[in-house]
Coordinates of C-alpha atoms and ligand atoms in Angstrom, one line a residue:
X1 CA 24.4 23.8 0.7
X2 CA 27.7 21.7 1.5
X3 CA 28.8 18.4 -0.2
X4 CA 29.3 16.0 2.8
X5 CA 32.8 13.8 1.6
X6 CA 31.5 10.4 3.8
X7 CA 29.5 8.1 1.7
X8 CA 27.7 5.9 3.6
X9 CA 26.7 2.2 3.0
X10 CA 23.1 2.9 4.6
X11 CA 21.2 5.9 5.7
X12 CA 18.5 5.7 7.5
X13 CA 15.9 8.4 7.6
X14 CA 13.9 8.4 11.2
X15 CA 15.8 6.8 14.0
X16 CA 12.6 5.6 16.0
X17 CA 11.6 1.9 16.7
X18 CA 11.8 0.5 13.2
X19 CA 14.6 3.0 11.7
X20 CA 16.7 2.3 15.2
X21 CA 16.3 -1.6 15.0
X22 CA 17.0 -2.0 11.5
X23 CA 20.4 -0.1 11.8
X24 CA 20.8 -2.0 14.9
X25 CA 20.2 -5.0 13.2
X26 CA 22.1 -4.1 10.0
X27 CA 25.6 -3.1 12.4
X28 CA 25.0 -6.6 14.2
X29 CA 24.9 -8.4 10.4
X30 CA 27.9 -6.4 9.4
X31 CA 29.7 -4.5 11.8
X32 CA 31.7 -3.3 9.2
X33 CA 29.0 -1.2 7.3
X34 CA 29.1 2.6 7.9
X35 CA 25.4 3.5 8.7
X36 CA 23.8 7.0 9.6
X37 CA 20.7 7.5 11.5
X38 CA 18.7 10.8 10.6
X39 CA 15.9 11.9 13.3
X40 CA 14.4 15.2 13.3
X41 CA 13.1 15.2 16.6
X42 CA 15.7 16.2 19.2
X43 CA 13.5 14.1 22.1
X44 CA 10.8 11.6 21.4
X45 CA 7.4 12.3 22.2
X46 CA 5.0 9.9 23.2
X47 CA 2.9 7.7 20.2
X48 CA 0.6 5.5 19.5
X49 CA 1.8 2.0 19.2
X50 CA 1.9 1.2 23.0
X51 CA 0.4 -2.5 23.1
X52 CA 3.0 -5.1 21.6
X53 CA 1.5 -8.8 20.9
X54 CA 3.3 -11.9 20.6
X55 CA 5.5 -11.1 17.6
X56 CA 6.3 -8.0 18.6
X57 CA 7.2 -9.1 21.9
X58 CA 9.7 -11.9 20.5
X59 CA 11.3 -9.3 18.4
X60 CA 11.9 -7.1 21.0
X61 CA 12.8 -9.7 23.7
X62 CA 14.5 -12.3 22.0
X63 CA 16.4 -10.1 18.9
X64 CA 16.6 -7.0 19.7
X65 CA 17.4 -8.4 23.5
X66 CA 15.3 -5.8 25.4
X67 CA 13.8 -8.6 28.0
X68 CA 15.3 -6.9 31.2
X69 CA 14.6 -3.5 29.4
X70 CA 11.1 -4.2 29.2
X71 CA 10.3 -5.6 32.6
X72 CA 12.1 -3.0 34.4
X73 CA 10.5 0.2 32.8
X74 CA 7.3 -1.0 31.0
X75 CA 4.4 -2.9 32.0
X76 CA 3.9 -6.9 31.1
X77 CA 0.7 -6.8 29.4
X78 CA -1.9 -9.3 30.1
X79 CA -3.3 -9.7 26.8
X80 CA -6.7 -8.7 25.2
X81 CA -10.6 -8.4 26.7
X82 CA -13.3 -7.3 24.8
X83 CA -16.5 -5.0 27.1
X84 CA -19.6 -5.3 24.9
X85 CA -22.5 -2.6 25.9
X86 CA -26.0 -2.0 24.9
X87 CA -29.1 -0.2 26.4
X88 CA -29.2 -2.6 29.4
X89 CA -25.9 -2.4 30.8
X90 CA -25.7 0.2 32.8
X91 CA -21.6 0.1 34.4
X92 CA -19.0 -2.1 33.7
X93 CA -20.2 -4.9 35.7
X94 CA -23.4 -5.1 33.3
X95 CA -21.2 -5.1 30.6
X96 CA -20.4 -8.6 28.8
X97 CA -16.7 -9.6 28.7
X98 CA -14.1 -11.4 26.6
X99 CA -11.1 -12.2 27.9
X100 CA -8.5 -14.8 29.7
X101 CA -9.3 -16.0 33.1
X102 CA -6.0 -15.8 34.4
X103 CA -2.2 -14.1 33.4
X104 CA -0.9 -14.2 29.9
X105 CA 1.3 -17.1 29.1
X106 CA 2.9 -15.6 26.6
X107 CA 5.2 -12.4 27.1
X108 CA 3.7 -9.4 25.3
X109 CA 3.8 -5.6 26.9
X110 CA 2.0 -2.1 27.0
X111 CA 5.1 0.4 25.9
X112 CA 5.5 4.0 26.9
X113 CA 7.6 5.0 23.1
X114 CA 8.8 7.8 24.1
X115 CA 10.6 5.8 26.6
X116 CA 11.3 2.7 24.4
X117 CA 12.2 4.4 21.1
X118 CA 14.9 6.1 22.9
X119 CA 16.3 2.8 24.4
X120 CA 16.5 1.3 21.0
X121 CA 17.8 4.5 19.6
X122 CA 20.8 4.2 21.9
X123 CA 21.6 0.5 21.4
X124 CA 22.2 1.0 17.8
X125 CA 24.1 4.2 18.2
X126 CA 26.5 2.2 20.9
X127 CA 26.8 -1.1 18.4
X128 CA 28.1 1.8 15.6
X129 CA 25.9 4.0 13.8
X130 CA 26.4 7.3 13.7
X131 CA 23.1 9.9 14.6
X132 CA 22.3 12.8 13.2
X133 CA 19.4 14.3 15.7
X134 CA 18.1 16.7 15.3
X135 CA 18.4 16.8 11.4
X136 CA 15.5 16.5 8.8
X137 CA 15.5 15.1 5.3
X138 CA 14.4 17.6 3.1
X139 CA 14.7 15.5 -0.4
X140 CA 16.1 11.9 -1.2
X141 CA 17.1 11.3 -4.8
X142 CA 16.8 7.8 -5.7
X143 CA 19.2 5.8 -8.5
X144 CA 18.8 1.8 -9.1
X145 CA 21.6 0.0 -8.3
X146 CA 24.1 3.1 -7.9
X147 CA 24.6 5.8 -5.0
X148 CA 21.4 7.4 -3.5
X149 CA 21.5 11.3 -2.7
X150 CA 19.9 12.9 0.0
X151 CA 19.8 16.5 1.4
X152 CA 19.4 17.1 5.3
X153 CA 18.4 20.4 7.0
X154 CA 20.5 20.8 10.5
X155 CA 21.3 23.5 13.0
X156 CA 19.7 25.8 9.5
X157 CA 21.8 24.3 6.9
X158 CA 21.6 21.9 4.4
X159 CA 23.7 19.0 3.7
X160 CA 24.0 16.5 0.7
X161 CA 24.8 13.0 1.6
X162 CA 25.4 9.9 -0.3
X163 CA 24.3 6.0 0.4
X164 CA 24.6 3.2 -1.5
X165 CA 21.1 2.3 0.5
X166 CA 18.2 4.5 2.1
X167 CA 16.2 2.7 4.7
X168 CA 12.8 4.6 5.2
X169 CA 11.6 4.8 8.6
X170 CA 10.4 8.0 8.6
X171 CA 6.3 6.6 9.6
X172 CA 3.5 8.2 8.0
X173 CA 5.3 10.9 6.6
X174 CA 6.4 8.1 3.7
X175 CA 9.0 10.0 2.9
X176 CA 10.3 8.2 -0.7
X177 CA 6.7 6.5 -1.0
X178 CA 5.0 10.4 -0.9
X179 CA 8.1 11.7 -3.2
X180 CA 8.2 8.5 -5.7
X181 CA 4.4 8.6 -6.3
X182 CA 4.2 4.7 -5.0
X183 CA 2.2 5.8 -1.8
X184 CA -2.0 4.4 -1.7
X185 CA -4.1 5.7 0.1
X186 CA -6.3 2.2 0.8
X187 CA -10.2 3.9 0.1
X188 CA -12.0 0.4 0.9
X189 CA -11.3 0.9 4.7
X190 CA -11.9 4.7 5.7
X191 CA -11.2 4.1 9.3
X192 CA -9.9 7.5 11.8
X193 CA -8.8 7.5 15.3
X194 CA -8.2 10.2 17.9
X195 CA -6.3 9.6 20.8
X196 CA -5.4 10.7 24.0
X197 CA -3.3 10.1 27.3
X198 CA -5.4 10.5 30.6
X199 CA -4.6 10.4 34.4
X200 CA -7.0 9.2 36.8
X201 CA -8.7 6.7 34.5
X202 CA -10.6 4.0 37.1
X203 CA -8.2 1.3 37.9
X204 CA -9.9 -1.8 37.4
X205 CA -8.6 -4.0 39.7
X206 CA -9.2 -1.8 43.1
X207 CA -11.3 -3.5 45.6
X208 CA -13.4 -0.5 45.2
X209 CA -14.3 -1.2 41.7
X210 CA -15.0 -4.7 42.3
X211 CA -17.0 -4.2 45.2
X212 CA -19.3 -2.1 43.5
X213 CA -19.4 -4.2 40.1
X214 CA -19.4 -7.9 41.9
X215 CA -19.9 -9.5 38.6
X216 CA -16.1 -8.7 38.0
X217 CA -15.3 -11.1 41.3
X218 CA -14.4 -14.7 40.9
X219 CA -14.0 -16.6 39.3
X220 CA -11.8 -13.9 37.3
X221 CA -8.5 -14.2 38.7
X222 CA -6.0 -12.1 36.3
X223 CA -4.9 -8.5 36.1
X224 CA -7.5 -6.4 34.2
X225 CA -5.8 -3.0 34.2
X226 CA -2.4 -4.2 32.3
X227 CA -4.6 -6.1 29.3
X228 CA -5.6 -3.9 26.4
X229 CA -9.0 -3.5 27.2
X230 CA -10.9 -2.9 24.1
X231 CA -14.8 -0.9 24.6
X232 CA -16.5 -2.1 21.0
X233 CA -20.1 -0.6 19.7
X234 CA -21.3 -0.8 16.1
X235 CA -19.1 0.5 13.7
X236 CA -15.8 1.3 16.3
X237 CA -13.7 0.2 19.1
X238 CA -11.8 2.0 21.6
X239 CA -8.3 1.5 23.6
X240 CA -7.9 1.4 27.2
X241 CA -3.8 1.1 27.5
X242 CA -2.3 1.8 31.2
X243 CA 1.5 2.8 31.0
X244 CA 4.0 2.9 33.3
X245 CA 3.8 5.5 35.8
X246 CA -0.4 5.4 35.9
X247 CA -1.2 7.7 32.7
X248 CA -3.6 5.3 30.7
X249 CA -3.7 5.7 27.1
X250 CA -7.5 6.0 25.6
X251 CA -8.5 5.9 21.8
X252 CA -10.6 5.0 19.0
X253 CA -10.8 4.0 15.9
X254 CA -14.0 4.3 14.0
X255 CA -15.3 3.4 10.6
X256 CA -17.5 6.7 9.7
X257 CA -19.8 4.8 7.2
X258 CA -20.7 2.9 10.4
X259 CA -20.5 5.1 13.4
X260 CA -20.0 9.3 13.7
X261 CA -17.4 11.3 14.9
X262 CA -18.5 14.6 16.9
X263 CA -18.7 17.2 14.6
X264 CA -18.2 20.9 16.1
X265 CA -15.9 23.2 17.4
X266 CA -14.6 21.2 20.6
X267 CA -11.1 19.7 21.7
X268 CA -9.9 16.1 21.0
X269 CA -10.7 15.3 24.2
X270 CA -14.0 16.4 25.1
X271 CA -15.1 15.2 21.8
X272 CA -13.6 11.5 22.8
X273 CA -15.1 11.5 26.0
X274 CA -18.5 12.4 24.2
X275 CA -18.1 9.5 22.0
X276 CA -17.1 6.8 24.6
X277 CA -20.3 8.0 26.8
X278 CA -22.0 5.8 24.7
X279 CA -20.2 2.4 26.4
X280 CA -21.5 1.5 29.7
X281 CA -18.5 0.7 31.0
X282 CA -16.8 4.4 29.8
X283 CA -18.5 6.6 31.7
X284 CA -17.0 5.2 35.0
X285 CA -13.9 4.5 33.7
X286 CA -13.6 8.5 32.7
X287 CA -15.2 9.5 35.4
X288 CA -12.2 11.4 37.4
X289 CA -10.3 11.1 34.2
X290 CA -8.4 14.5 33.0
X291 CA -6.5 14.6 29.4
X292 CA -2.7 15.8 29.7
X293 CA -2.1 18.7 28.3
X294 CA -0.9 19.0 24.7
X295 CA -1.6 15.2 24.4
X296 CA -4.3 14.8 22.2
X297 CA -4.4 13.3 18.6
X298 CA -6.9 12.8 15.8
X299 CA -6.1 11.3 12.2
X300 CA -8.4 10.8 9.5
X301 CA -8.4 7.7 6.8
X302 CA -5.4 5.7 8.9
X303 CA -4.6 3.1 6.3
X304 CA -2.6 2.8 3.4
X305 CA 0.3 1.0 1.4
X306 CA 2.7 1.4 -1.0
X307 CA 3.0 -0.1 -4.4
X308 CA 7.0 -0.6 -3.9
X309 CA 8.3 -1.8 -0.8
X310 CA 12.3 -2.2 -1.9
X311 CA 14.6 -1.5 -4.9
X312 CA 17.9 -1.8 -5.2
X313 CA 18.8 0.9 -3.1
X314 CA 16.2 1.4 -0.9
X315 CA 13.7 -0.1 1.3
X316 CA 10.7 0.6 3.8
X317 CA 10.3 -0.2 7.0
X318 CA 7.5 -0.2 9.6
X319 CA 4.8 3.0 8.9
X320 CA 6.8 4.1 6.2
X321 CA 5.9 0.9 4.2
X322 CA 2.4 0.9 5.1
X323 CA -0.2 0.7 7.8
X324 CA -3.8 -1.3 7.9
X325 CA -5.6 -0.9 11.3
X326 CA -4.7 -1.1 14.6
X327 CA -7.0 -3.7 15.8
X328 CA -5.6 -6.5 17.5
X329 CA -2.2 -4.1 17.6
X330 CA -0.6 -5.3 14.6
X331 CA 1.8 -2.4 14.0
X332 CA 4.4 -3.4 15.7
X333 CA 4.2 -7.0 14.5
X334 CA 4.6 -5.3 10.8
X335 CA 7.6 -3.8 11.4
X336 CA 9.3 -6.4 12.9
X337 CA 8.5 -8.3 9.6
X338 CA 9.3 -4.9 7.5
X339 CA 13.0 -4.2 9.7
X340 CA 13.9 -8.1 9.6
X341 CA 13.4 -7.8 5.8
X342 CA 15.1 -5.1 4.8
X343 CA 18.3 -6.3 7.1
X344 CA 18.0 -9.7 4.9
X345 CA 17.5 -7.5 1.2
X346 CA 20.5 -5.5 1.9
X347 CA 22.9 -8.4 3.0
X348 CA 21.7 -10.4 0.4
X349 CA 23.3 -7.4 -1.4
X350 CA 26.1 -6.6 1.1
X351 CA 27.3 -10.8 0.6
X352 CA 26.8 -10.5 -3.5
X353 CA 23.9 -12.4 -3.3
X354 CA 21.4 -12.1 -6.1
X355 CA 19.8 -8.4 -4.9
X356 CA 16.7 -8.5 -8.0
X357 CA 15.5 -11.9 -6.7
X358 CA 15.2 -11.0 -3.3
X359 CA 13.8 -7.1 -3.5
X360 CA 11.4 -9.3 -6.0
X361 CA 10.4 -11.7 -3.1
X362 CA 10.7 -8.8 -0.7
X363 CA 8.3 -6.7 -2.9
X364 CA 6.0 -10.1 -3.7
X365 CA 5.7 -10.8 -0.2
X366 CA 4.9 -7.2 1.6
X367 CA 2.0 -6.9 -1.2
X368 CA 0.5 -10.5 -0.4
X369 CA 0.5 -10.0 3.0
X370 CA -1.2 -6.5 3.3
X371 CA -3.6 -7.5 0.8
X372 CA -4.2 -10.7 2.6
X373 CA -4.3 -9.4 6.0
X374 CA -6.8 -7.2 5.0
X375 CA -9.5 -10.0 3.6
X376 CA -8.5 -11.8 6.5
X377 CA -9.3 -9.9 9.1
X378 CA -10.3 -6.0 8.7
X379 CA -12.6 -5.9 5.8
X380 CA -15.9 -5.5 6.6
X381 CA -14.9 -6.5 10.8
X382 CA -16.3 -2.9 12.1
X383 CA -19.9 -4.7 11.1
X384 CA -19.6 -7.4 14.0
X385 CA -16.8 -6.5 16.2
X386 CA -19.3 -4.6 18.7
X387 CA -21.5 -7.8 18.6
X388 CA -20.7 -10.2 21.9
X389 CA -21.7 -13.4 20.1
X390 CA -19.8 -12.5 16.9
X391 CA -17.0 -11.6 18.4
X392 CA -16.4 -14.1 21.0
X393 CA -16.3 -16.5 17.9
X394 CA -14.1 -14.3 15.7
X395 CA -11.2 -13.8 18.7
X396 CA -11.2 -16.8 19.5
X397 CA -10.6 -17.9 16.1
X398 CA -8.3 -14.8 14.9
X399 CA -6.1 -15.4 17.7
X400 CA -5.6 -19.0 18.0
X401 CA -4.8 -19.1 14.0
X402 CA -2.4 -16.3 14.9
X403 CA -1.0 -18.2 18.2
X404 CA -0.7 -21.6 15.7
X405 CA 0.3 -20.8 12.5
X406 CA 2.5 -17.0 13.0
X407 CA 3.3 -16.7 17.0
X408 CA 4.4 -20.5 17.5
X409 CA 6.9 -20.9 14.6
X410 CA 8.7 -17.9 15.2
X411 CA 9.6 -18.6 18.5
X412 CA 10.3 -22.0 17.4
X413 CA 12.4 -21.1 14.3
X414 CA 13.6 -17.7 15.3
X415 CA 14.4 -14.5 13.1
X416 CA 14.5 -16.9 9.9
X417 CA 10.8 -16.7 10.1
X418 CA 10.2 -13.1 10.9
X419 CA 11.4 -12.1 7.4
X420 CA 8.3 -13.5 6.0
X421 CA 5.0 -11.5 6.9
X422 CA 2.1 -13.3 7.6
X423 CA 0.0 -14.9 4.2
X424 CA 2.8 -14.0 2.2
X425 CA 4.0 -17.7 2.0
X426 CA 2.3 -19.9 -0.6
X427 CA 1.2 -22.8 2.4
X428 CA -0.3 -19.9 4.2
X429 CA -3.5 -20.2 1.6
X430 CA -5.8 -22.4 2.8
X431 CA -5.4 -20.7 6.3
X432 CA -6.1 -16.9 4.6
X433 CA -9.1 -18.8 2.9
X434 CA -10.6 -19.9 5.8
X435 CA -10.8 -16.9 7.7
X436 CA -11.5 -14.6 5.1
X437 CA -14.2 -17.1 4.9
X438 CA -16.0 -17.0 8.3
X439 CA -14.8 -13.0 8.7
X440 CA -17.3 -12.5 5.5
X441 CA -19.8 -14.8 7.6
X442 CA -19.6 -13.2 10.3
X443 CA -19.8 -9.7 8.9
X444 CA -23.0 -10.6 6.9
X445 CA -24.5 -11.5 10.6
X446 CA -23.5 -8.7 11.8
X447 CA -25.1 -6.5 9.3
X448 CA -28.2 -8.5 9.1
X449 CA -28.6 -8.4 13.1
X450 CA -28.1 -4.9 12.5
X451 CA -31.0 -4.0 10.3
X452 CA -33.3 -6.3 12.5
X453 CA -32.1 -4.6 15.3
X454 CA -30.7 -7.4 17.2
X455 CA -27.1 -6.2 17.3
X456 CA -25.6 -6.0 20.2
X457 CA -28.8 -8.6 22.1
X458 CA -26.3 -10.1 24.5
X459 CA -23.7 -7.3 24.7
X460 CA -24.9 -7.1 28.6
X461 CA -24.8 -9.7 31.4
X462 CA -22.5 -12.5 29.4
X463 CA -18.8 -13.0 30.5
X464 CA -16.7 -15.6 28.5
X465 CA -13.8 -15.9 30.9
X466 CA -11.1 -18.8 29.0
X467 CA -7.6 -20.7 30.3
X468 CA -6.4 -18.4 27.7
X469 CA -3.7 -19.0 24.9
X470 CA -0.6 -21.0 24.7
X471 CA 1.4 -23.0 22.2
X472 CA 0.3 -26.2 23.3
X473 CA -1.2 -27.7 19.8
X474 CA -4.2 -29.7 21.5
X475 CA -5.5 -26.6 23.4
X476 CA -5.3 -24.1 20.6
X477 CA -7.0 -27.2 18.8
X478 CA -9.9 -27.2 21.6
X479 CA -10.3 -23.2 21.2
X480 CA -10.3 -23.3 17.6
X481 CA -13.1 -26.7 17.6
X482 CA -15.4 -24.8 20.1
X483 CA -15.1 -21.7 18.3
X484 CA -16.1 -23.6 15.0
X485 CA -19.0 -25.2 16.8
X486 CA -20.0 -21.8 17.9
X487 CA -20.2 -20.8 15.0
X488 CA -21.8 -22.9 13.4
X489 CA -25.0 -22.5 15.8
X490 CA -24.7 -19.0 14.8
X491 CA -25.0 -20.2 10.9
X492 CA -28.0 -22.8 11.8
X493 CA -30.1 -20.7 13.7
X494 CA -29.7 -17.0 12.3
X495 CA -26.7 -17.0 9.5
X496 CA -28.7 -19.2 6.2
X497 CA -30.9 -15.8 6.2
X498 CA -27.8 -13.6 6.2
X499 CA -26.3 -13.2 2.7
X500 CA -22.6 -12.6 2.2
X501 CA -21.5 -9.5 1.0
X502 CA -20.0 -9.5 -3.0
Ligands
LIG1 C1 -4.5 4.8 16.2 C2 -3.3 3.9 16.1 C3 -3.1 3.0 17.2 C4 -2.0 2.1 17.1 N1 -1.9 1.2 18.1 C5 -0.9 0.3 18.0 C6 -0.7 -0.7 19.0 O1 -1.4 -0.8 20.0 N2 0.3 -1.6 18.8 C7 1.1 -1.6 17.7 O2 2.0 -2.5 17.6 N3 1.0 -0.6 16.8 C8 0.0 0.3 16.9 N4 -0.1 1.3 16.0 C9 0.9 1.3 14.9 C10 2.2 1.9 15.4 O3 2.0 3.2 16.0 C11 3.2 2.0 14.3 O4 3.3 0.8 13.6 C12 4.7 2.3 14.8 O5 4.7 3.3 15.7 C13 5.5 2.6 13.6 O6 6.8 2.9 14.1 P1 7.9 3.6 13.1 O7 9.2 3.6 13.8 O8 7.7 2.9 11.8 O9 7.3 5.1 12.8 P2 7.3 6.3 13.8 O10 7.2 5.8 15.2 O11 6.2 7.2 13.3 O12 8.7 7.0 13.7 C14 9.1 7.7 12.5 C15 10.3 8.6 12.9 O13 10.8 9.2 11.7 C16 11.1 10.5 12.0 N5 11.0 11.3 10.8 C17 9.9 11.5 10.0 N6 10.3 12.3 8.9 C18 11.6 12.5 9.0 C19 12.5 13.2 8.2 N7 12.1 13.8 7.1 N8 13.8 13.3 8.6 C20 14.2 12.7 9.7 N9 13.4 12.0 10.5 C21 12.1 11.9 10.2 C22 10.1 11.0 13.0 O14 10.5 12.1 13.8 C23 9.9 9.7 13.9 O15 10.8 9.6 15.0 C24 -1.1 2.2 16.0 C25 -1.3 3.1 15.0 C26 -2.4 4.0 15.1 C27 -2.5 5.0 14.0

């Protein structure tokens, strides 16, 4: 092994979307800072993570400046619909529908990462930081407050290096959450996903399609094929992401106490296309489809967290912090929170600032707001989120709360509000109440339509078809009142017999 002589103020280990814009970010703080990037893969591959939403979308856009980036080699997405199925929708058409009438409002894309990652990569490499690619880290010693050590394999040697901090970025391998013993494994929400890119998946939008499925006519006037169309049954929901270039991205996520996985001795693939045949509208859609090669992904028990997020001398960022569930594409959103706050932990050190108080809060609020997040809106979701009624009352609610009370102020206040994840700040109670209140409802509907065997009754022939989202207070207002009165129908007629879950 050598003894490399530069120290370096940060290293960051994994030099995709959250390592890369946290070193970018860092080197725009402080140009002065000496920071090395460590990837191990010499090219990046495709990944999951392909649908931004509004948070994202203002990170990338507005602070990492990617706008022109973005709408010259990805697609704008035209945010989220819902296809609800059940024994008498036969195609898509038959199918009921959640979704926005028109074009999003508010910028939001679907991301090829193999493409973006790379981009991002470069920009902080060309504001200063050095690269190491391909190089792995093999070990990373950790020491409070004084120099951390870490050994890289290269070229088929090993290096020690020093840094005063280690940014993780390093995904699901956790690298110092695995080796420090702080990595959870979150058992309450069991959830897998396999995953796959396709070409040939049925385009939507072609006259074709519509002329044979006339229901999908007007008054719909929007893009279908660029939204993240989600397919939802009990107990799972699937992806339907179109990149640039025409491969479409197709996956699920399932919670197995709800809803089987094919067992047997059969690729990704077939076994995905197996699964979706269950969904009126998947058959059609997969029809022609064909899986490229090599591109097919399965991972069992997706979330967990850590129980340290920062210490003086090291911090987490993006996957390597933690991950929750991919509904409503969240991911990205997390590490724009995670990268923004480890930029402000280690300039709070870099100016002299006081370091404890702030890896305290930083610690404080990445705890709260997993935790919170998950009450909020995952626990017990997979029990209603393949049910039309339930569902067109929990989106409209989820995502109007999220346009009002997390999207708005950060474009109005900027990157002072992206270090603070979503619930983690006290006034964010009664809002976490409240929908950890009607998610629990609506959950204990779910289940109780269910075991009556009315799950699903008007999963065929409904289409609720809206003006869609905005920031203009009085309409998100008017969503979130109709929503309410929605469900409290739902809570009259059907939800007094329906116990909450304990
Ligand atoms: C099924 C599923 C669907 C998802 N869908 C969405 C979605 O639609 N929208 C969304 O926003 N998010 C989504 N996510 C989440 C999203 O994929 C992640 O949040 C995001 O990709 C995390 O990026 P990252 O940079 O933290 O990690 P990664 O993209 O995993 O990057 C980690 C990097 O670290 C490198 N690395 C690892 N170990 C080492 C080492 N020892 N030395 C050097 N380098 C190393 C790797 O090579 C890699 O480049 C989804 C996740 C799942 C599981």
């Amino acid at each position: 092994m050598t003894m490399e002589a530069v120290e370096y103020d940060v290293i960051v280990i994994g030099g995709a979307l959250s390592g890369a814009a946290t070193a970018l970010l860092l080197k725009r703080e402080d140009p002065s800072l000496r920071i090395l990037i460590i990837e191990k893969d010499a090219v990046f591959k495709r990944r999951v993570g392909e649908a931004t939403v509004e948070v994202s979308a203002y990170f990338m856009c507005r602070v990492l400046g990617l706008t022109r980036f973005l709408t010259q080699t990805q697609l704008v997405k035209n945010g989220l619909r819902f296809w609800f199925s059940n024994e008498s929708a036969a195609n898509p058409g038959e199918c009921s529908e959640v979704g926005g009438r028109y074009l999003s409002t508010v910028p939001s894309f679907l991301v090829d990462r193999a493409v973006l990652d790379e981009e991002v990569l470069r920009r902080a490499v060309a504001a200063g930081a050095e690269l190491m690619r391909p190089a792995t880290v093999v070990s990373a010693q950790l020491h409070e407050g004084a120099q951390q050590m870490l050994v890289v394999r290269s070229d088929g040697k090993e290096t020690s290096l020093q840094a005063r901090w280690i940014v993780d970025a390093s995904g699901v391998k956790c690298l110092l959450a695995r080796a420090n013993g702080w990595r959870r494994s979150f058992e309450e929400h069991p959830t897998l996903s396999a995953w796959a890119r396709w070409k040939d998946v049925a385009d939507w939008d072609c006259p074709d399609f519509v002329r044979r499925h006339p229901q999908l006519g007007s008054p719909f006037v929007g893009i279908r094929g660029t939204a993240t169309n989600h397919l939802v049954g009990y107990g799972w929901w699937a992806w339907f992401i179109a990149l640039k270039g025409g491969d479409t991205s197709v996956g699920v996520v399932i919670d197995p106490r709800r809803a089987s996985w094919p067992e047997g001795d059969m690729p990704i693939g077939e076994k995905l296309r197996i699964f979706l045949s269950r969904h009126a509208a998947a058959a059609e859609l997969l029809e022609q489809a064909k899986i490229v090669d090599g591109d097919s992904h399965f991972r069992r028990n997706l979330p967990y967290h850590s129980s340290v997020y920062a210490r003086d001398g090291a911090v987490l960022t993006g996957d390597a912090a933690a991950f929750l569930d991919p509904f409503y594409s969240p991911g990205m959103d997390w590490l724009a929170f995670s990268a923004t706050a480890a930029v402000r932990t280690i300039m709070t050190w870099r100016s002299g600032g006081d370091t404890a108080a702030a890896i305290e809060k930083h610690n404080r609020d990445f705890q709260t707001s997993y935790r919170r997040m998950y009450e909020a809106l995952y626990e017990n979701k997979y029990d209603y989120l393949g049910d039309y009624d339930l569902m067109c009352v929990a989106f409209r609610l989820d995502i109007a709360l999220y346009y009002l009370f997390v999207a708005r102020p950060i474009f109005r206040q900027g990157l002072a509000l992206l270090c603070f994840p979503p619930f983690s700040a006290r006034e964010a109670a009664p809002i976490f109440h409240l929908m950890k209140f009607y998610n629990r409802r609506l959950a204990a509907m779910g289940r109780a339509r269910h075991r009556s065997g009315r799950f699903g009754r008007n999963n065929n022939g409904r289409r609720h078809l809206f003006a869609g989202f905005n920031f203009h207070t009085p309409h998100l207002l008017k969503i979130i009142a109709s929503a309410m009165m929605s469900w409290l129908r739902l809570e009259l007629t059907e939800g007094w017999k329906a116990p909450t879950a304990k």
